[in-house]
mmCIF file of C-alpha atoms in Angstrom:
data_model
loop_
_atom_site.group_PDB
_atom_site.id
_atom_site.type_symbol
_atom_site.label_atom_id
_atom_site.label_comp_id
_atom_site.label_asym_id
_atom_site.label_seq_id
_atom_site.Cartn_x
_atom_site.Cartn_y
_atom_site.Cartn_z
ATOM 1 C CA MET A 1 66.510 35.539 -1.849
ATOM 2 C CA ASN A 2 66.592 39.268 -1.252
ATOM 3 C CA THR A 3 66.905 40.594 2.304
ATOM 4 C CA VAL A 4 64.055 39.506 4.504
ATOM 5 C CA ARG A 5 62.941 40.967 7.807
ATOM 6 C CA LEU A 6 62.320 38.643 10.744
ATOM 7 C CA TYR A 7 60.045 40.050 13.406
ATOM 8 C CA GLY A 8 60.447 38.188 16.719
ATOM 9 C CA HIS A 9 61.186 38.123 20.373
ATOM 10 C CA HIS A 10 64.520 36.920 21.679
ATOM 11 C CA GLU A 11 63.011 34.681 24.380
ATOM 12 C CA SER A 12 60.509 32.892 22.014
ATOM 13 C CA GLY A 13 61.628 29.520 20.783
ATOM 14 C CA ASN A 14 59.363 29.852 17.747
ATOM 15 C CA CYS A 15 61.185 33.048 16.766
ATOM 16 C CA LEU A 16 64.652 31.773 17.640
ATOM 17 C CA LYS A 17 64.191 28.828 15.233
ATOM 18 C CA ALA A 18 63.825 31.269 12.360
ATOM 19 C CA LEU A 19 66.860 33.296 13.648
ATOM 20 C CA TRP A 20 69.168 30.345 13.989
ATOM 21 C CA THR A 21 68.084 28.996 10.575
ATOM 22 C CA ALA A 22 68.813 32.261 8.880
ATOM 23 C CA GLN A 23 72.140 32.587 10.712
ATOM 24 C CA TYR A 24 73.126 28.952 9.999
ATOM 25 C CA LEU A 25 72.475 29.446 6.321
ATOM 26 C CA GLY A 26 74.246 32.797 6.245
ATOM 27 C CA LEU A 27 71.181 34.523 4.768
ATOM 28 C CA ASP A 28 70.869 38.219 4.311
ATOM 29 C CA PHE A 29 68.272 39.211 6.897
ATOM 30 C CA GLU A 30 67.348 41.855 9.393
ATOM 31 C CA TRP A 31 65.947 41.040 12.910
ATOM 32 C CA VAL A 32 63.369 43.265 14.234
ATOM 33 C CA GLU A 33 62.779 42.701 18.038
ATOM 34 C CA VAL A 34 59.121 42.913 18.953
ATOM 35 C CA ASP A 35 58.460 43.504 22.658
ATOM 36 C CA ILE A 36 55.452 41.179 22.972
ATOM 37 C CA PHE A 37 55.217 41.711 26.744
ATOM 38 C CA ALA A 38 54.819 45.479 26.156
ATOM 39 C CA GLY A 39 51.965 44.880 23.568
ATOM 40 C CA ALA A 40 54.092 45.502 20.513
ATOM 41 C CA SER A 41 52.511 42.521 18.691
ATOM 42 C CA ARG A 42 48.990 44.110 19.170
ATOM 43 C CA THR A 43 49.670 47.461 17.509
ATOM 44 C CA ASP A 44 47.851 48.303 14.211
ATOM 45 C CA GLU A 45 51.198 48.322 12.533
ATOM 46 C CA PHE A 46 52.028 44.793 13.630
ATOM 47 C CA LEU A 47 48.541 43.518 13.010
ATOM 48 C CA ALA A 48 48.940 44.642 9.391
ATOM 49 C CA LEU A 49 51.874 42.252 9.183
ATOM 50 C CA ASN A 50 50.057 39.412 10.890
ATOM 51 C CA PRO A 51 46.387 39.687 11.791
ATOM 52 C CA ALA A 52 46.837 36.871 14.345
ATOM 53 C CA GLY A 53 49.170 39.103 16.326
ATOM 54 C CA GLN A 54 51.798 36.427 16.687
ATOM 55 C CA VAL A 55 55.560 36.390 16.180
ATOM 56 C CA PRO A 56 57.562 35.322 14.248
ATOM 57 C CA VAL A 57 56.644 36.931 11.007
ATOM 58 C CA LEU A 58 58.781 37.047 7.920
ATOM 59 C CA GLU A 59 58.524 40.073 5.626
ATOM 60 C CA ARG A 60 59.954 40.076 2.153
ATOM 61 C CA ALA A 61 61.401 43.122 0.398
ATOM 62 C CA ASP A 62 58.173 43.221 -1.714
ATOM 63 C CA GLY A 63 56.061 43.457 1.446
ATOM 64 C CA ARG A 64 54.621 39.957 1.287
ATOM 65 C CA THR A 65 54.468 38.326 4.758
ATOM 66 C CA LEU A 66 54.651 34.791 6.130
ATOM 67 C CA ALA A 67 53.637 33.610 9.546
ATOM 68 C CA GLN A 68 53.901 30.252 11.391
ATOM 69 C CA SER A 69 57.438 29.490 12.558
ATOM 70 C CA ASN A 70 57.806 26.143 10.844
ATOM 71 C CA ALA A 71 56.494 27.514 7.493
ATOM 72 C CA ILE A 72 59.060 30.281 7.844
ATOM 73 C CA LEU A 73 61.754 27.629 8.357
ATOM 74 C CA THR A 74 60.798 25.737 5.218
ATOM 75 C CA TYR A 75 60.861 28.961 3.204
ATOM 76 C CA LEU A 76 64.310 30.071 4.536
ATOM 77 C CA ALA A 77 65.848 26.623 4.040
ATOM 78 C CA GLU A 78 64.480 25.912 0.609
ATOM 79 C CA GLY A 79 67.179 24.175 -1.485
ATOM 80 C CA SER A 80 69.649 23.933 1.455
ATOM 81 C CA ASP A 81 71.044 20.887 3.145
ATOM 82 C CA LEU A 82 68.661 21.604 6.174
ATOM 83 C CA ILE A 83 65.986 19.896 4.007
ATOM 84 C CA PRO A 84 66.723 16.312 2.913
ATOM 85 C CA ALA A 85 66.778 15.715 -0.820
ATOM 86 C CA ASP A 86 64.964 12.424 -0.608
ATOM 87 C CA PRO A 87 61.137 12.803 -0.780
ATOM 88 C CA PHE A 88 60.430 10.353 2.002
ATOM 89 C CA ASP A 89 63.082 11.851 4.320
ATOM 90 C CA ARG A 90 61.555 15.248 3.514
ATOM 91 C CA ALA A 91 58.213 13.964 4.452
ATOM 92 C CA LYS A 92 59.543 12.539 7.768
ATOM 93 C CA MET A 93 61.034 15.951 8.490
ATOM 94 C CA MET A 94 57.565 17.460 7.971
ATOM 95 C CA GLU A 95 56.091 14.870 10.256
ATOM 96 C CA TRP A 96 58.294 16.040 13.050
ATOM 97 C CA LEU A 97 57.625 19.734 12.270
ATOM 98 C CA PHE A 98 53.834 19.147 12.566
ATOM 99 C CA TRP A 99 54.344 16.976 15.627
ATOM 100 C CA GLU A 100 56.364 19.723 17.269
ATOM 101 C CA GLN A 101 53.606 22.211 16.879
ATOM 102 C CA TYR A 102 50.792 19.835 17.896
ATOM 103 C CA SER A 103 52.295 17.717 20.710
ATOM 104 C CA HIS A 104 55.408 19.511 21.920
ATOM 105 C CA GLU A 105 55.037 23.282 21.807
ATOM 106 C CA PRO A 106 51.482 23.495 23.310
ATOM 107 C CA ASN A 107 52.734 21.660 26.446
ATOM 108 C CA ILE A 108 56.410 22.304 26.911
ATOM 109 C CA ALA A 109 56.547 25.913 25.678
ATOM 110 C CA VAL A 110 53.269 26.853 27.175
ATOM 111 C CA ARG A 111 54.231 25.477 30.662
ATOM 112 C CA ARG A 112 57.501 27.343 30.388
ATOM 113 C CA SER A 113 55.762 30.474 29.410
ATOM 114 C CA GLN A 114 53.378 30.279 32.335
ATOM 115 C CA LEU A 115 56.190 29.766 34.797
ATOM 116 C CA LYS A 116 58.771 32.082 33.403
ATOM 117 C CA PHE A 117 56.851 35.004 31.965
ATOM 118 C CA HIS A 118 53.484 34.906 33.647
ATOM 119 C CA ALA A 119 54.607 34.246 37.240
ATOM 120 C CA ARG A 120 52.351 31.305 37.632
ATOM 121 C CA ARG A 121 52.948 28.751 40.377
ATOM 122 C CA ALA A 122 53.424 25.168 39.203
ATOM 123 C CA ASP A 123 50.631 24.017 41.445
ATOM 124 C CA ASP A 124 48.120 26.321 39.703
ATOM 125 C CA LEU A 125 48.910 24.968 36.256
ATOM 126 C CA ASP A 126 46.876 22.408 34.283
ATOM 127 C CA PRO A 127 48.581 19.136 35.306
ATOM 128 C CA GLN A 128 48.011 17.803 31.753
ATOM 129 C CA LEU A 129 50.778 20.229 30.594
ATOM 130 C CA LEU A 130 53.372 18.346 32.648
ATOM 131 C CA ALA A 131 52.073 14.936 31.684
ATOM 132 C CA ARG A 132 51.741 15.708 27.998
ATOM 133 C CA GLY A 133 55.077 17.452 27.909
ATOM 134 C CA ARG A 134 56.776 14.482 29.571
ATOM 135 C CA ARG A 135 55.080 12.138 27.045
ATOM 136 C CA ALA A 136 56.416 14.299 24.216
ATOM 137 C CA LEU A 137 59.984 14.087 25.639
ATOM 138 C CA GLY A 138 59.435 10.242 25.933
ATOM 139 C CA VAL A 139 58.600 10.076 22.204
ATOM 140 C CA MET A 140 61.785 12.063 21.383
ATOM 141 C CA GLU A 141 63.828 9.810 23.666
ATOM 142 C CA MET A 142 62.659 6.712 21.840
ATOM 143 C CA ARG A 143 63.338 8.234 18.415
ATOM 144 C CA LEU A 144 66.905 9.311 19.466
ATOM 145 C CA LEU A 145 67.974 6.143 21.150
ATOM 146 C CA ALA A 146 69.647 4.914 17.972
ATOM 147 C CA ARG A 147 69.957 8.185 15.990
ATOM 148 C CA GLU A 148 72.153 11.333 16.081
ATOM 149 C CA PHE A 149 69.533 13.500 14.435
ATOM 150 C CA PHE A 150 65.739 13.128 13.927
ATOM 151 C CA VAL A 151 65.773 12.430 10.215
ATOM 152 C CA ALA A 152 68.166 11.208 7.491
ATOM 153 C CA GLU A 153 71.224 11.166 9.828
ATOM 154 C CA GLN A 154 71.875 14.846 9.233
ATOM 155 C CA LEU A 155 70.906 18.170 10.850
ATOM 156 C CA THR A 156 67.518 19.191 9.416
ATOM 157 C CA LEU A 157 64.797 21.716 10.274
ATOM 158 C CA ALA A 158 63.287 18.994 12.500
ATOM 159 C CA ASP A 159 66.191 19.274 14.861
ATOM 160 C CA ILE A 160 66.167 23.058 14.814
ATOM 161 C CA ALA A 161 62.384 23.263 15.407
ATOM 162 C CA LEU A 162 62.495 20.715 18.230
ATOM 163 C CA VAL A 163 65.508 22.020 20.005
ATOM 164 C CA ALA A 164 64.116 25.515 20.428
ATOM 165 C CA TYR A 165 61.855 24.661 23.378
ATOM 166 C CA THR A 166 63.578 21.357 24.386
ATOM 167 C CA ARG A 167 66.806 23.128 25.362
ATOM 168 C CA VAL A 168 64.865 25.358 27.741
ATOM 169 C CA ALA A 169 62.412 22.666 28.872
ATOM 170 C CA HIS A 170 63.919 22.917 32.425
ATOM 171 C CA GLU A 171 62.395 26.436 32.553
ATOM 172 C CA GLY A 172 59.096 24.684 32.235
ATOM 173 C CA GLY A 173 59.757 22.294 35.053
ATOM 174 C CA PHE A 174 60.850 19.339 32.844
ATOM 175 C CA ASP A 175 63.967 17.527 33.985
ATOM 176 C CA LEU A 176 65.945 16.428 30.923
ATOM 177 C CA ASN A 177 68.078 14.166 33.128
ATOM 178 C CA ASP A 178 65.235 11.630 32.700
ATOM 179 C CA PHE A 179 65.823 11.745 28.951
ATOM 180 C CA PRO A 180 69.586 11.081 28.315
ATOM 181 C CA ALA A 181 69.288 10.542 24.577
ATOM 182 C CA VAL A 182 67.466 13.865 24.210
ATOM 183 C CA GLN A 183 70.031 15.634 26.441
ATOM 184 C CA GLY A 184 72.840 14.301 24.189
ATOM 185 C CA TRP A 185 70.967 15.365 21.066
ATOM 186 C CA VAL A 186 70.359 18.905 22.435
ATOM 187 C CA ARG A 187 74.110 19.319 22.903
ATOM 188 C CA ARG A 188 74.798 18.140 19.457
ATOM 189 C CA VAL A 189 72.316 20.534 17.897
ATOM 190 C CA GLU A 190 73.524 23.469 20.056
ATOM 191 C CA SER A 191 77.039 22.765 18.915
ATOM 192 C CA ALA A 192 75.992 22.555 15.175
ATOM 193 C CA LEU A 193 74.077 25.888 15.610
ATOM 194 C CA GLY A 194 76.924 27.489 17.672
ATOM 195 C CA LEU A 195 74.694 28.004 20.671
ATOM 196 C CA PRO A 196 75.696 27.890 24.338
ATOM 197 C CA HIS A 197 74.373 24.959 26.375
ATOM 198 C CA ALA A 198 71.105 26.318 27.682
ATOM 199 C CA ALA A 199 70.468 23.396 30.069
ATOM 200 C CA ASP A 200 73.408 24.449 32.310
ATOM 201 C CA HIS A 201 70.809 26.216 34.375
ATOM 202 C CA ALA A 202 68.751 25.455 37.454
ATOM 203 C CA MET A 203 65.266 23.876 37.111
ATOM 204 C CA VAL A 204 62.216 26.023 37.576
ATOM 205 C CA GLY A 205 58.907 24.863 38.982
ATOM 206 C CA MET B 1 55.120 5.980 -6.135
ATOM 207 C CA ASN B 2 54.373 2.342 -5.440
ATOM 208 C CA THR B 3 51.087 1.314 -3.677
ATOM 209 C CA VAL B 4 50.777 2.924 -0.332
ATOM 210 C CA ARG B 5 48.475 1.904 2.514
ATOM 211 C CA LEU B 6 46.526 4.533 4.287
ATOM 212 C CA TYR B 7 45.339 3.603 7.833
ATOM 213 C CA GLY B 8 42.423 5.709 8.917
ATOM 214 C CA HIS B 9 38.923 6.166 10.346
ATOM 215 C CA HIS B 10 36.149 7.279 7.970
ATOM 216 C CA GLU B 11 34.838 9.939 10.378
ATOM 217 C CA SER B 12 38.206 11.560 11.117
ATOM 218 C CA GLY B 13 38.893 14.694 9.096
ATOM 219 C CA ASN B 14 42.601 14.103 9.548
ATOM 220 C CA CYS B 15 42.226 10.789 7.841
ATOM 221 C CA LEU B 16 39.848 11.990 5.210
ATOM 222 C CA LYS B 17 42.249 14.683 4.098
ATOM 223 C CA ALA B 18 44.714 11.916 3.076
ATOM 224 C CA LEU B 19 41.957 9.821 1.417
ATOM 225 C CA TRP B 20 40.631 12.782 -0.664
ATOM 226 C CA THR B 21 44.171 13.778 -1.711
ATOM 227 C CA ALA B 22 44.982 10.237 -2.882
ATOM 228 C CA GLN B 23 41.629 9.991 -4.707
ATOM 229 C CA TYR B 24 41.916 13.436 -6.258
ATOM 230 C CA LEU B 25 45.460 12.623 -7.581
ATOM 231 C CA GLY B 26 44.370 9.176 -8.793
ATOM 232 C CA LEU B 27 47.052 7.476 -6.762
ATOM 233 C CA ASP B 28 47.449 3.733 -6.352
ATOM 234 C CA PHE B 29 46.542 3.179 -2.641
ATOM 235 C CA GLU B 30 44.767 0.853 -0.242
ATOM 236 C CA TRP B 31 42.575 2.167 2.586
ATOM 237 C CA VAL B 32 42.662 0.245 5.851
ATOM 238 C CA GLU B 33 39.822 1.192 8.164
ATOM 239 C CA VAL B 34 40.942 1.411 11.812
ATOM 240 C CA ASP B 35 38.063 1.192 14.395
ATOM 241 C CA ILE B 36 39.575 3.718 16.751
ATOM 242 C CA PHE B 37 36.501 3.629 19.025
ATOM 243 C CA ALA B 38 36.952 -0.067 19.527
ATOM 244 C CA GLY B 39 40.650 0.306 20.436
ATOM 245 C CA ALA B 40 42.119 -0.697 17.112
ATOM 246 C CA SER B 41 44.663 2.118 17.204
ATOM 247 C CA ARG B 42 46.013 0.860 20.587
ATOM 248 C CA THR B 43 46.862 -2.718 19.519
ATOM 249 C CA ASP B 44 50.558 -3.794 19.463
ATOM 250 C CA GLU B 45 50.213 -4.225 15.720
ATOM 251 C CA PHE B 46 49.051 -0.607 15.186
ATOM 252 C CA LEU B 47 51.470 0.829 17.691
ATOM 253 C CA ALA B 48 54.253 -0.826 15.633
ATOM 254 C CA LEU B 49 53.081 1.402 12.778
ATOM 255 C CA ASN B 50 52.750 4.546 14.917
ATOM 256 C CA PRO B 51 53.873 4.575 18.548
ATOM 257 C CA ALA B 52 51.686 7.630 19.058
ATOM 258 C CA GLY B 53 48.610 5.408 18.440
ATOM 259 C CA GLN B 54 47.088 7.994 16.044
ATOM 260 C CA VAL B 55 45.508 7.778 12.675
ATOM 261 C CA PRO B 56 46.167 8.476 9.866
ATOM 262 C CA VAL B 57 49.291 6.561 9.068
ATOM 263 C CA LEU B 58 50.788 6.045 5.634
ATOM 264 C CA GLU B 59 52.642 2.761 5.109
ATOM 265 C CA ARG B 60 54.884 2.333 2.046
ATOM 266 C CA ALA B 61 55.449 -0.910 0.235
ATOM 267 C CA ASP B 62 58.893 -1.112 1.900
ATOM 268 C CA GLY B 63 57.289 -0.934 5.306
ATOM 269 C CA ARG B 64 58.382 2.698 6.123
ATOM 270 C CA THR B 65 55.665 4.660 7.815
ATOM 271 C CA LEU B 66 54.600 8.265 7.963
ATOM 272 C CA ALA B 67 52.329 9.992 10.515
ATOM 273 C CA GLN B 68 50.864 13.505 10.933
ATOM 274 C CA SER B 69 48.026 14.129 8.455
ATOM 275 C CA ASN B 70 49.546 17.214 6.822
ATOM 276 C CA ALA B 71 52.948 15.584 6.385
ATOM 277 C CA ILE B 72 51.176 12.751 4.656
ATOM 278 C CA LEU B 73 49.410 15.197 2.332
ATOM 279 C CA THR B 74 52.723 16.826 1.349
ATOM 280 C CA TYR B 75 54.162 13.374 0.553
ATOM 281 C CA LEU B 76 51.214 12.254 -1.473
ATOM 282 C CA ALA B 77 50.938 15.455 -3.399
ATOM 283 C CA GLU B 78 54.663 15.915 -4.111
ATOM 284 C CA GLY B 79 55.112 17.239 -7.687
ATOM 285 C CA SER B 80 51.396 17.616 -8.337
ATOM 286 C CA ASP B 81 49.335 20.795 -8.869
ATOM 287 C CA LEU B 82 48.034 20.601 -5.279
ATOM 288 C CA ILE B 83 51.369 22.151 -4.257
ATOM 289 C CA PRO B 84 52.110 25.566 -5.908
ATOM 290 C CA ALA B 85 55.220 25.735 -7.947
ATOM 291 C CA ASP B 86 56.257 29.212 -6.679
ATOM 292 C CA PRO B 87 58.325 28.964 -3.478
ATOM 293 C CA PHE B 88 56.622 31.779 -1.708
ATOM 294 C CA ASP B 89 53.085 30.404 -2.540
ATOM 295 C CA ARG B 90 54.351 26.998 -1.310
ATOM 296 C CA ALA B 91 55.389 28.615 1.915
ATOM 297 C CA LYS B 92 52.011 30.258 2.284
ATOM 298 C CA MET B 93 50.434 26.932 1.755
ATOM 299 C CA MET B 94 52.630 25.519 4.582
ATOM 300 C CA GLU B 95 51.615 28.428 6.776
ATOM 301 C CA TRP B 96 47.994 27.454 6.468
ATOM 302 C CA LEU B 97 48.763 23.770 6.995
ATOM 303 C CA PHE B 98 50.549 24.710 10.270
ATOM 304 C CA TRP B 99 47.812 27.111 11.311
ATOM 305 C CA GLU B 100 45.181 24.377 10.714
ATOM 306 C CA GLN B 101 46.870 22.044 13.118
ATOM 307 C CA TYR B 102 47.625 24.645 15.757
ATOM 308 C CA SER B 103 44.605 26.994 15.775
ATOM 309 C CA HIS B 104 41.734 25.205 13.961
ATOM 310 C CA GLU B 105 41.816 21.459 14.589
ATOM 311 C CA PRO B 106 42.480 21.638 18.349
ATOM 312 C CA ASN B 107 39.312 23.702 18.723
ATOM 313 C CA ILE B 108 36.839 22.846 15.954
ATOM 314 C CA ALA B 109 37.641 19.122 15.561
ATOM 315 C CA VAL B 110 38.041 18.559 19.290
ATOM 316 C CA ARG B 111 34.637 20.171 20.143
ATOM 317 C CA ARG B 112 32.975 18.152 17.339
ATOM 318 C CA SER B 113 34.608 14.951 18.672
ATOM 319 C CA GLN B 114 33.421 15.765 22.253
ATOM 320 C CA LEU B 115 29.823 16.343 21.125
ATOM 321 C CA LYS B 116 29.459 13.719 18.470
ATOM 322 C CA PHE B 117 31.619 10.813 19.551
ATOM 323 C CA HIS B 118 31.946 11.210 23.325
ATOM 324 C CA ALA B 119 28.386 12.185 24.167
ATOM 325 C CA ARG B 120 29.450 15.348 26.001
ATOM 326 C CA ARG B 121 26.953 18.121 26.573
ATOM 327 C CA ALA B 122 27.877 21.509 25.191
ATOM 328 C CA ASP B 123 27.489 23.068 28.715
ATOM 329 C CA ASP B 124 30.220 20.795 30.067
ATOM 330 C CA LEU B 125 32.851 21.644 27.518
ATOM 331 C CA ASP B 126 35.662 24.126 27.957
ATOM 332 C CA PRO B 127 34.120 27.378 26.671
ATOM 333 C CA GLN B 128 37.436 28.291 25.170
ATOM 334 C CA LEU B 129 36.892 25.617 22.471
ATOM 335 C CA LEU B 130 33.854 27.575 21.127
ATOM 336 C CA ALA B 131 35.558 30.973 21.387
ATOM 337 C CA ARG B 132 38.766 29.898 19.727
ATOM 338 C CA GLY B 133 37.015 27.867 17.060
ATOM 339 C CA ARG B 134 34.938 30.888 16.154
ATOM 340 C CA ARG B 135 38.064 32.980 16.058
ATOM 341 C CA ALA B 136 39.607 30.538 13.696
ATOM 342 C CA LEU B 137 36.582 30.661 11.443
ATOM 343 C CA GLY B 138 36.812 34.473 11.576
ATOM 344 C CA VAL B 139 40.426 34.337 10.405
ATOM 345 C CA MET B 140 39.347 32.136 7.503
ATOM 346 C CA GLU B 141 36.513 34.498 6.613
ATOM 347 C CA MET B 142 38.907 37.417 6.348
ATOM 348 C CA ARG B 143 41.202 35.404 4.157
ATOM 349 C CA LEU B 144 38.444 34.288 1.852
ATOM 350 C CA LEU B 145 36.627 37.588 1.377
ATOM 351 C CA ALA B 146 38.521 38.309 -1.823
ATOM 352 C CA ARG B 147 39.814 34.823 -2.672
ATOM 353 C CA GLU B 148 38.390 31.658 -4.200
ATOM 354 C CA PHE B 149 41.013 29.414 -2.554
ATOM 355 C CA PHE B 150 43.489 29.998 0.294
ATOM 356 C CA VAL B 151 46.628 30.208 -1.771
ATOM 357 C CA ALA B 152 47.813 31.039 -5.297
ATOM 358 C CA GLU B 153 44.200 31.181 -6.659
ATOM 359 C CA GLN B 154 44.066 27.402 -7.091
ATOM 360 C CA LEU B 155 43.072 24.356 -5.048
ATOM 361 C CA THR B 156 45.976 23.347 -2.853
ATOM 362 C CA LEU B 157 46.619 21.180 0.170
ATOM 363 C CA ALA B 158 45.672 24.222 2.319
ATOM 364 C CA ASP B 159 42.088 23.957 1.164
ATOM 365 C CA ILE B 160 41.934 20.212 1.471
ATOM 366 C CA ALA B 161 43.341 20.293 5.044
ATOM 367 C CA LEU B 162 41.133 23.155 6.166
ATOM 368 C CA VAL B 163 37.955 21.894 4.638
ATOM 369 C CA ALA B 164 38.057 18.522 6.448
ATOM 370 C CA TYR B 165 36.813 19.832 9.817
ATOM 371 C CA THR B 166 35.267 23.108 8.479
ATOM 372 C CA ARG B 167 32.609 21.256 6.441
ATOM 373 C CA VAL B 168 31.463 19.401 9.585
ATOM 374 C CA ALA B 169 31.967 22.332 12.007
ATOM 375 C CA HIS B 170 28.172 22.373 12.633
ATOM 376 C CA GLU B 171 28.654 19.043 14.332
ATOM 377 C CA GLY B 172 30.814 20.925 16.758
ATOM 378 C CA GLY B 173 28.192 23.553 17.331
ATOM 379 C CA PHE B 174 29.690 26.175 14.981
ATOM 380 C CA ASP B 175 27.157 28.013 12.734
ATOM 381 C CA LEU B 176 28.776 28.569 9.357
ATOM 382 C CA ASN B 177 25.905 30.906 8.413
ATOM 383 C CA ASP B 178 27.880 33.534 10.351
ATOM 384 C CA PHE B 179 30.811 33.024 7.923
ATOM 385 C CA PRO B 180 29.422 33.287 4.371
ATOM 386 C CA ALA B 181 32.826 33.413 2.560
ATOM 387 C CA VAL B 182 33.794 30.252 4.371
ATOM 388 C CA GLN B 183 30.514 28.638 3.451
ATOM 389 C CA GLY B 184 30.973 29.436 -0.250
ATOM 390 C CA TRP B 185 34.505 28.239 -0.191
ATOM 391 C CA VAL B 186 33.458 24.917 1.576
ATOM 392 C CA ARG B 187 31.060 24.266 -1.426
ATOM 393 C CA ARG B 188 33.799 25.103 -3.976
ATOM 394 C CA VAL B 189 36.288 22.695 -2.321
ATOM 395 C CA GLU B 190 33.608 20.019 -1.885
ATOM 396 C CA SER B 191 32.746 20.288 -5.559
ATOM 397 C CA ALA B 192 36.443 20.127 -6.661
ATOM 398 C CA LEU B 193 36.852 17.002 -4.546
ATOM 399 C CA GLY B 194 33.614 15.444 -5.600
ATOM 400 C CA LEU B 195 32.188 15.374 -2.099
ATOM 401 C CA PRO B 196 28.457 15.903 -1.030
ATOM 402 C CA HIS B 197 27.699 19.049 0.835
ATOM 403 C CA ALA B 198 28.213 18.043 4.432
ATOM 404 C CA ALA B 199 26.723 21.301 5.852
ATOM 405 C CA ASP B 200 23.283 20.321 4.630
ATOM 406 C CA HIS B 201 22.624 18.884 8.097
ATOM 407 C CA ALA B 202 21.260 20.095 11.422
ATOM 408 C CA MET B 203 23.463 21.855 13.957
ATOM 409 C CA VAL B 204 24.511 19.950 16.982
ATOM 410 C CA GLY B 205 25.201 21.398 20.439
#
């Protein structure tokens, strides 16, 4: 793979997933910080990269672009040990990637974003965000009770995608102390990726 | 692949995607109808298959199970011409599969479900569902202005996943006459899959 450009924001879990994957695999890439809070993802220049106005975006040397964080991960990790070789294990990894975007991110990341970046008070938020986010963490807890990683007993894209917003879930008012297996898994994945322990912070909300 | 069981409901686009893919590829499979409106996805037996209580679920002959419609598609179509051989085309296909579950299904399928299956009146629904659903159809319209199919100039899983709820979008109160390129594409994909033209029905809502 030739050098790719990754456009992202350093506080966005969806963007960090892509950064961590590229770093973990030692890929040749360039990070372009996009100040989404200053409107930089709404400029004509950026919209030419992604009409949806969302980060992350991957841009290849030939100018072709790719959006959707988890699609970017599968592209970056193609042929690496972050994607299991066994077809069924690979499908299970995909299951967790789709679940992350459908049942985890829209609740946990959205609640965190409201509290942390939009100065909303917890009382003013849709209570479903907390309930659904806790349910998502409960699903993860069940999965991790007897497993070190989500799929195939190895670090895969499923772990990288899920850890991005789980490790900062406290910023969304979710208490990971209620989910000890998740807590242990977060530390394992953080260690594997060479990240500091994000949960060593106070709760918000 | 040995015989697989597909658990699903015949009115659920997420389930029909899996059915159509298995049929198109001529796979050896068994369809198990789950009467989700009568609570059949909440029984202990079903929750053992999928703790999330959602259809579709794929069950292999060895008892292992797979959830998340688009993960099931990638498993069923592994190695077939429904997945482009080129890595970047494959990644673009994944981009649309993730986009479908994040920006299309939660608006278009949810609004259809509220109107068709839960007897809700259009006036009582979250107005964001209509606005976001129309925005999703607009994104598809732009993509299809100069293309026959979403990716790689061939029928792929991206088309099958996206057509499932787009062809019945009128049941959610979305008028496809406003999106002529989408309308033409729906007919192409329906033809390729051997389906009747679902849009030859009255609008709802």
